[in-house]
Amino acid sequence: MKATSGHSLHPAERAGNTIEALRKAAMDCRACPLWEHATQTVFGEGPSHASIMLVGEQPGDREDLTGHPFVGPAGQLLARALAMVEIPHEDVYITNAVKHFKFEVRGKRRMHKKPADAEIAACYGWLRREIELVAPRLLVALGATASRSLLGRATPITVNRGKLHEYAPGISLLITVHPSFLLRVPERDRDEEYDRFVDDLKLARPFLH
Ligand code: URA
């Protein structure tokens, strides 16, 4: 089924057949209102035929300013966890379910705001084409927004994490928590939650190459 917004074709469907063409087309996306206040579209990055694709929620403050996914605190934690399971960061494709930063201004700070279902749905056209073009063997959904985008419905993370699901024929799906969750858990639980995250990511290792 083609991803459409209203009756018109999603802009991702009109872009060329390479990840570079898709990235370029996404820079001008107006499929939902989030583009208006964000600095720029933050598109996925990594090898164009990576066997593992990690999907986060949306760019944060640092990502919005730099234009690169997972370069802030959550990204640093993710990089550490990937290193622990011996998945080289440069071998995976990293993207987000929503490609513009959604935030609320409080004082001088831009505070992350969870994307709405309609925004996740509007952005799925880009993610769907990224998956088609990169053709990974494994998708890793980091948190509830990524799971929602990929499965098209809300999914309890705690029940579904740490096991392999099928996204589509030939493409497995691993669900786990978002690294920013680990930054928010009470200190006393942090090591245990981090170890669980690493255990989940170990399931991705066999999909490398
Ligand atoms: N959180 C995400 O989900 N994605 C990013 O790129 C950064 C933080």
PDB file of C-alpha atoms and ligand atoms in Angstrom:
ATOM      1  CA  MET A   1       0.000   0.000   0.000  1.00  0.00           C
ATOM      2  CA  LYS A   2       1.304   3.464  -0.833  1.00  0.00           C
ATOM      3  CA  ALA A   3       1.711   5.864   2.058  1.00  0.00           C
ATOM      4  CA  THR A   4      -0.428   8.893   1.325  1.00  0.00           C
ATOM      5  CA  SER A   5      -1.292  12.060   3.182  1.00  0.00           C
ATOM      6  CA  GLY A   6      -4.884  12.873   2.384  1.00  0.00           C
ATOM      7  CA  HIS A   7      -5.460  12.016  -1.244  1.00  0.00           C
ATOM      8  CA  SER A   8      -2.066  13.128  -2.464  1.00  0.00           C
ATOM      9  CA  LEU A   9       1.063  11.065  -2.724  1.00  0.00           C
ATOM     10  CA  HIS A  10       3.492  11.376   0.193  1.00  0.00           C
ATOM     11  CA  PRO A  11       6.502  13.482  -0.942  1.00  0.00           C
ATOM     12  CA  ALA A  12       8.765  10.472  -0.285  1.00  0.00           C
ATOM     13  CA  GLU A  13       6.983   8.649  -3.105  1.00  0.00           C
ATOM     14  CA  ARG A  14       7.947  11.388  -5.550  1.00  0.00           C
ATOM     15  CA  ALA A  15      11.633  11.428  -4.558  1.00  0.00           C
ATOM     16  CA  GLY A  16      14.259   9.496  -6.502  1.00  0.00           C
ATOM     17  CA  ASN A  17      15.313   5.946  -5.829  1.00  0.00           C
ATOM     18  CA  THR A  18      18.427   6.585  -3.793  1.00  0.00           C
ATOM     19  CA  ILE A  19      18.822   7.411  -0.153  1.00  0.00           C
ATOM     20  CA  GLU A  20      20.596  10.651  -1.148  1.00  0.00           C
ATOM     21  CA  ALA A  21      17.648  11.713  -3.317  1.00  0.00           C
ATOM     22  CA  LEU A  22      15.298  10.858  -0.464  1.00  0.00           C
ATOM     23  CA  ARG A  23      17.365  12.876   2.019  1.00  0.00           C
ATOM     24  CA  LYS A  24      17.385  15.864  -0.316  1.00  0.00           C
ATOM     25  CA  ALA A  25      13.609  15.699  -0.848  1.00  0.00           C
ATOM     26  CA  ALA A  26      12.997  15.434   2.912  1.00  0.00           C
ATOM     27  CA  MET A  27      14.760  18.768   3.506  1.00  0.00           C
ATOM     28  CA  ASP A  28      11.682  20.586   2.166  1.00  0.00           C
ATOM     29  CA  CYS A  29       9.052  18.387   3.812  1.00  0.00           C
ATOM     30  CA  ARG A  30       5.833  20.138   4.839  1.00  0.00           C
ATOM     31  CA  ALA A  31       3.794  16.977   5.439  1.00  0.00           C
ATOM     32  CA  CYS A  32       3.027  18.100   9.017  1.00  0.00           C
ATOM     33  CA  PRO A  33       3.392  21.440  10.832  1.00  0.00           C
ATOM     34  CA  LEU A  34       6.598  20.536  12.692  1.00  0.00           C
ATOM     35  CA  TRP A  35       8.894  21.948   9.989  1.00  0.00           C
ATOM     36  CA  GLU A  36       7.821  25.459  10.857  1.00  0.00           C
ATOM     37  CA  HIS A  37       9.629  25.840  14.180  1.00  0.00           C
ATOM     38  CA  ALA A  38      12.412  23.329  13.675  1.00  0.00           C
ATOM     39  CA  THR A  39      15.790  24.449  12.355  1.00  0.00           C
ATOM     40  CA  GLN A  40      15.992  21.719   9.742  1.00  0.00           C
ATOM     41  CA  THR A  41      15.006  18.191   8.770  1.00  0.00           C
ATOM     42  CA  VAL A  42      17.247  15.651  10.477  1.00  0.00           C
ATOM     43  CA  PHE A  43      17.420  12.681   8.147  1.00  0.00           C
ATOM     44  CA  GLY A  44      18.899   9.221   8.754  1.00  0.00           C
ATOM     45  CA  GLU A  45      22.623   8.575   8.430  1.00  0.00           C
ATOM     46  CA  GLY A  46      24.844   5.570   7.935  1.00  0.00           C
ATOM     47  CA  PRO A  47      25.788   3.090   5.219  1.00  0.00           C
ATOM     48  CA  SER A  48      23.176   3.138   2.454  1.00  0.00           C
ATOM     49  CA  HIS A  49      22.901  -0.670   2.632  1.00  0.00           C
ATOM     50  CA  ALA A  50      23.382  -1.255   6.351  1.00  0.00           C
ATOM     51  CA  SER A  51      22.055  -4.581   7.617  1.00  0.00           C
ATOM     52  CA  ILE A  52      20.827  -2.969  10.842  1.00  0.00           C
ATOM     53  CA  MET A  53      18.688   0.169  11.017  1.00  0.00           C
ATOM     54  CA  LEU A  54      18.080   1.855  14.371  1.00  0.00           C
ATOM     55  CA  VAL A  55      14.955   3.991  14.625  1.00  0.00           C
ATOM     56  CA  GLY A  56      14.647   6.635  17.335  1.00  0.00           C
ATOM     57  CA  GLU A  57      11.830   9.043  18.109  1.00  0.00           C
ATOM     58  CA  GLN A  58      12.691  12.513  16.809  1.00  0.00           C
ATOM     59  CA  PRO A  59      15.729  14.785  16.806  1.00  0.00           C
ATOM     60  CA  GLY A  60      16.458  16.599  20.050  1.00  0.00           C
ATOM     61  CA  ASP A  61      17.875  20.077  20.567  1.00  0.00           C
ATOM     62  CA  ARG A  62      21.448  19.185  19.525  1.00  0.00           C
ATOM     63  CA  GLU A  63      20.287  17.136  16.555  1.00  0.00           C
ATOM     64  CA  ASP A  64      18.048  19.986  15.372  1.00  0.00           C
ATOM     65  CA  LEU A  65      20.932  22.442  15.505  1.00  0.00           C
ATOM     66  CA  THR A  66      23.556  20.194  13.910  1.00  0.00           C
ATOM     67  CA  GLY A  67      21.332  18.323  11.441  1.00  0.00           C
ATOM     68  CA  HIS A  68      22.609  14.896  12.552  1.00  0.00           C
ATOM     69  CA  PRO A  69      20.678  12.174  14.415  1.00  0.00           C
ATOM     70  CA  PHE A  70      21.676  10.996  17.893  1.00  0.00           C
ATOM     71  CA  VAL A  71      24.525  13.410  18.574  1.00  0.00           C
ATOM     72  CA  GLY A  72      23.237  14.610  21.982  1.00  0.00           C
ATOM     73  CA  PRO A  73      23.230  12.863  25.385  1.00  0.00           C
ATOM     74  CA  ALA A  74      20.904   9.999  24.298  1.00  0.00           C
ATOM     75  CA  GLY A  75      23.129   9.426  21.287  1.00  0.00           C
ATOM     76  CA  GLN A  76      26.211   9.214  23.459  1.00  0.00           C
ATOM     77  CA  LEU A  77      24.558   6.615  25.645  1.00  0.00           C
ATOM     78  CA  LEU A  78      23.462   4.674  22.569  1.00  0.00           C
ATOM     79  CA  ALA A  79      27.004   4.760  21.172  1.00  0.00           C
ATOM     80  CA  ARG A  80      28.340   3.351  24.444  1.00  0.00           C
ATOM     81  CA  ALA A  81      25.793   0.524  24.459  1.00  0.00           C
ATOM     82  CA  LEU A  82      26.511  -0.339  20.811  1.00  0.00           C
ATOM     83  CA  ALA A  83      30.215  -0.508  21.589  1.00  0.00           C
ATOM     84  CA  MET A  84      29.499  -2.883  24.476  1.00  0.00           C
ATOM     85  CA  VAL A  85      27.755  -5.338  22.160  1.00  0.00           C
ATOM     86  CA  GLU A  86      30.444  -4.900  19.507  1.00  0.00           C
ATOM     87  CA  ILE A  87      28.236  -3.300  16.908  1.00  0.00           C
ATOM     88  CA  PRO A  88      30.364  -0.607  15.237  1.00  0.00           C
ATOM     89  CA  HIS A  89      28.427   2.639  15.200  1.00  0.00           C
ATOM     90  CA  GLU A  90      29.601   3.359  11.644  1.00  0.00           C
ATOM     91  CA  ASP A  91      28.114   0.069  10.394  1.00  0.00           C
ATOM     92  CA  VAL A  92      24.514   0.856  11.330  1.00  0.00           C
ATOM     93  CA  TYR A  93      22.013   3.223   9.753  1.00  0.00           C
ATOM     94  CA  ILE A  94      20.471   5.527  12.370  1.00  0.00           C
ATOM     95  CA  THR A  95      17.275   7.441  11.790  1.00  0.00           C
ATOM     96  CA  ASN A  96      14.147   8.704  13.534  1.00  0.00           C
ATOM     97  CA  ALA A  97      10.418   8.090  13.204  1.00  0.00           C
ATOM     98  CA  VAL A  98       9.863  11.862  13.082  1.00  0.00           C
ATOM     99  CA  LYS A  99      12.396  14.032  11.317  1.00  0.00           C
ATOM    100  CA  HIS A 100      11.732  17.454  12.822  1.00  0.00           C
ATOM    101  CA  PHE A 101      12.293  18.500  16.437  1.00  0.00           C
ATOM    102  CA  LYS A 102       9.055  19.115  18.320  1.00  0.00           C
ATOM    103  CA  PHE A 103       9.534  21.301  21.343  1.00  0.00           C
ATOM    104  CA  GLU A 104       8.044  23.801  23.713  1.00  0.00           C
ATOM    105  CA  VAL A 105       9.954  26.903  24.766  1.00  0.00           C
ATOM    106  CA  ARG A 106      10.397  27.245  28.513  1.00  0.00           C
ATOM    107  CA  GLY A 107      12.467  30.237  29.459  1.00  0.00           C
ATOM    108  CA  LYS A 108      15.615  29.957  27.377  1.00  0.00           C
ATOM    109  CA  ARG A 109      15.282  26.222  26.800  1.00  0.00           C
ATOM    110  CA  ARG A 110      13.575  24.220  24.093  1.00  0.00           C
ATOM    111  CA  MET A 111      11.962  21.276  25.847  1.00  0.00           C
ATOM    112  CA  HIS A 112      11.239  18.059  23.940  1.00  0.00           C
ATOM    113  CA  LYS A 113       7.531  17.434  23.239  1.00  0.00           C
ATOM    114  CA  LYS A 114       6.260  14.018  22.287  1.00  0.00           C
ATOM    115  CA  PRO A 115       5.130  13.832  18.657  1.00  0.00           C
ATOM    116  CA  ALA A 116       1.412  13.292  18.051  1.00  0.00           C
ATOM    117  CA  ASP A 117       0.112  10.214  16.232  1.00  0.00           C
ATOM    118  CA  ALA A 118      -0.719  12.346  13.171  1.00  0.00           C
ATOM    119  CA  GLU A 119       2.880  13.650  13.047  1.00  0.00           C
ATOM    120  CA  ILE A 120       4.266  10.126  13.358  1.00  0.00           C
ATOM    121  CA  ALA A 121       1.947   8.982  10.567  1.00  0.00           C
ATOM    122  CA  ALA A 122       2.853  11.941   8.340  1.00  0.00           C
ATOM    123  CA  CYS A 123       6.554  11.128   8.697  1.00  0.00           C
ATOM    124  CA  TYR A 124       6.194   7.379   8.160  1.00  0.00           C
ATOM    125  CA  GLY A 125       6.355   7.885   4.375  1.00  0.00           C
ATOM    126  CA  TRP A 126      10.026   8.897   4.743  1.00  0.00           C
ATOM    127  CA  LEU A 127      10.861   6.050   7.092  1.00  0.00           C
ATOM    128  CA  ARG A 128       9.101   3.529   4.879  1.00  0.00           C
ATOM    129  CA  ARG A 129      11.179   4.609   1.871  1.00  0.00           C
ATOM    130  CA  GLU A 130      14.376   4.625   3.944  1.00  0.00           C
ATOM    131  CA  ILE A 131      13.655   1.013   4.883  1.00  0.00           C
ATOM    132  CA  GLU A 132      12.909   0.089   1.263  1.00  0.00           C
ATOM    133  CA  LEU A 133      16.106   1.689  -0.043  1.00  0.00           C
ATOM    134  CA  VAL A 134      18.507   0.650   2.722  1.00  0.00           C
ATOM    135  CA  ALA A 135      16.860  -2.798   2.913  1.00  0.00           C
ATOM    136  CA  PRO A 136      18.169  -3.739   6.377  1.00  0.00           C
ATOM    137  CA  ARG A 137      17.713  -7.248   7.774  1.00  0.00           C
ATOM    138  CA  LEU A 138      16.902  -5.854  11.207  1.00  0.00           C
ATOM    139  CA  LEU A 139      15.055  -2.798  12.450  1.00  0.00           C
ATOM    140  CA  VAL A 140      15.636  -1.756  16.046  1.00  0.00           C
ATOM    141  CA  ALA A 141      12.767   0.344  17.412  1.00  0.00           C
ATOM    142  CA  LEU A 142      14.103   2.540  20.211  1.00  0.00           C
ATOM    143  CA  GLY A 143      11.060   3.307  22.329  1.00  0.00           C
ATOM    144  CA  ALA A 144       7.332   3.785  21.906  1.00  0.00           C
ATOM    145  CA  THR A 145       7.278   6.318  19.069  1.00  0.00           C
ATOM    146  CA  ALA A 146       9.502   4.187  16.822  1.00  0.00           C
ATOM    147  CA  SER A 147       7.416   1.075  17.624  1.00  0.00           C
ATOM    148  CA  ARG A 148       4.239   2.979  16.904  1.00  0.00           C
ATOM    149  CA  SER A 149       5.552   4.199  13.596  1.00  0.00           C
ATOM    150  CA  LEU A 150       6.818   0.814  12.444  1.00  0.00           C
ATOM    151  CA  LEU A 151       3.841  -1.251  13.633  1.00  0.00           C
ATOM    152  CA  GLY A 152       1.171   1.365  12.983  1.00  0.00           C
ATOM    153  CA  ARG A 153      -0.252   0.957  16.473  1.00  0.00           C
ATOM    154  CA  ALA A 154       0.675   1.527  20.108  1.00  0.00           C
ATOM    155  CA  THR A 155       2.740  -1.333  21.537  1.00  0.00           C
ATOM    156  CA  PRO A 156       3.680  -1.940  25.169  1.00  0.00           C
ATOM    157  CA  ILE A 157       7.477  -1.857  25.187  1.00  0.00           C
ATOM    158  CA  THR A 158       7.888  -3.845  28.391  1.00  0.00           C
ATOM    159  CA  VAL A 159       5.986  -6.845  27.007  1.00  0.00           C
ATOM    160  CA  ASN A 160       7.525  -6.813  23.543  1.00  0.00           C
ATOM    161  CA  ARG A 161      11.118  -5.811  24.162  1.00  0.00           C
ATOM    162  CA  GLY A 162      14.041  -8.182  23.963  1.00  0.00           C
ATOM    163  CA  LYS A 163      12.637 -10.583  21.385  1.00  0.00           C
ATOM    164  CA  LEU A 164      12.538 -10.682  17.621  1.00  0.00           C
ATOM    165  CA  HIS A 165       9.353  -9.820  15.754  1.00  0.00           C
ATOM    166  CA  GLU A 166       8.717  -9.663  12.031  1.00  0.00           C
ATOM    167  CA  TYR A 167       8.340  -6.239  10.419  1.00  0.00           C
ATOM    168  CA  ALA A 168       7.973  -7.613   6.889  1.00  0.00           C
ATOM    169  CA  PRO A 169       9.186 -10.740   5.103  1.00  0.00           C
ATOM    170  CA  GLY A 170      12.972 -10.829   5.492  1.00  0.00           C
ATOM    171  CA  ILE A 171      13.050  -7.897   7.934  1.00  0.00           C
ATOM    172  CA  SER A 172      13.102  -8.619  11.666  1.00  0.00           C
ATOM    173  CA  LEU A 173      12.116  -6.107  14.296  1.00  0.00           C
ATOM    174  CA  LEU A 174      13.656  -5.732  17.724  1.00  0.00           C
ATOM    175  CA  ILE A 175      11.864  -3.482  20.191  1.00  0.00           C
ATOM    176  CA  THR A 176      13.652  -1.927  23.117  1.00  0.00           C
ATOM    177  CA  VAL A 177      13.566   1.221  25.229  1.00  0.00           C
ATOM    178  CA  HIS A 178      14.718   4.618  24.055  1.00  0.00           C
ATOM    179  CA  PRO A 179      18.159   5.564  25.407  1.00  0.00           C
ATOM    180  CA  SER A 180      16.727   8.789  26.852  1.00  0.00           C
ATOM    181  CA  PHE A 181      14.614   6.618  29.156  1.00  0.00           C
ATOM    182  CA  LEU A 182      17.871   5.435  30.705  1.00  0.00           C
ATOM    183  CA  LEU A 183      18.861   9.033  31.333  1.00  0.00           C
ATOM    184  CA  ARG A 184      15.624   9.642  33.209  1.00  0.00           C
ATOM    185  CA  VAL A 185      15.289   6.518  35.403  1.00  0.00           C
ATOM    186  CA  PRO A 186      16.061   6.960  39.086  1.00  0.00           C
ATOM    187  CA  GLU A 187      19.747   6.554  39.776  1.00  0.00           C
ATOM    188  CA  ARG A 188      19.249   3.391  41.828  1.00  0.00           C
ATOM    189  CA  ASP A 189      17.729   1.575  38.812  1.00  0.00           C
ATOM    190  CA  ARG A 190      20.035   2.989  36.173  1.00  0.00           C
ATOM    191  CA  ASP A 191      22.653   0.225  36.026  1.00  0.00           C
ATOM    192  CA  GLU A 192      20.018  -2.495  35.890  1.00  0.00           C
ATOM    193  CA  GLU A 193      18.081  -0.741  33.117  1.00  0.00           C
ATOM    194  CA  TYR A 194      21.259  -0.082  31.180  1.00  0.00           C
ATOM    195  CA  ASP A 195      22.173  -3.791  31.398  1.00  0.00           C
ATOM    196  CA  ARG A 196      18.709  -4.735  30.112  1.00  0.00           C
ATOM    197  CA  PHE A 197      19.137  -2.349  27.193  1.00  0.00           C
ATOM    198  CA  VAL A 198      22.517  -3.892  26.389  1.00  0.00           C
ATOM    199  CA  ASP A 199      20.993  -7.390  26.634  1.00  0.00           C
ATOM    200  CA  ASP A 200      18.300  -6.357  24.128  1.00  0.00           C
ATOM    201  CA  LEU A 201      20.929  -4.964  21.755  1.00  0.00           C
ATOM    202  CA  LYS A 202      22.877  -8.240  21.910  1.00  0.00           C
ATOM    203  CA  LEU A 203      20.060  -9.743  19.844  1.00  0.00           C
ATOM    204  CA  ALA A 204      20.981  -7.362  17.037  1.00  0.00           C
ATOM    205  CA  ARG A 205      24.622  -8.471  16.815  1.00  0.00           C
ATOM    206  CA  PRO A 206      24.000 -11.566  14.603  1.00  0.00           C
ATOM    207  CA  PHE A 207      22.370  -9.313  11.979  1.00  0.00           C
ATOM    208  CA  LEU A 208      25.570  -7.382  11.382  1.00  0.00           C
ATOM    209  CA  HIS A 209      26.732  -7.906   7.722  1.00  0.00           C
TER     210      HIS A 209
HETATM  211  N1  URA B   1      16.420  11.080  20.452  1.00  0.00           N
HETATM  212  C1  URA B   1      15.971  10.511  19.310  1.00  0.00           C
HETATM  213  O1  URA B   1      15.019   9.753  19.305  1.00  0.00           O
HETATM  214  N2  URA B   1      16.604  10.792  18.194  1.00  0.00           N
HETATM  215  C2  URA B   1      17.646  11.577  18.113  1.00  0.00           C
HETATM  216  O2  URA B   1      18.165  11.771  17.022  1.00  0.00           O
HETATM  217  C3  URA B   1      18.107  12.152  19.329  1.00  0.00           C
HETATM  218  C4  URA B   1      17.474  11.895  20.478  1.00  0.00           C
END
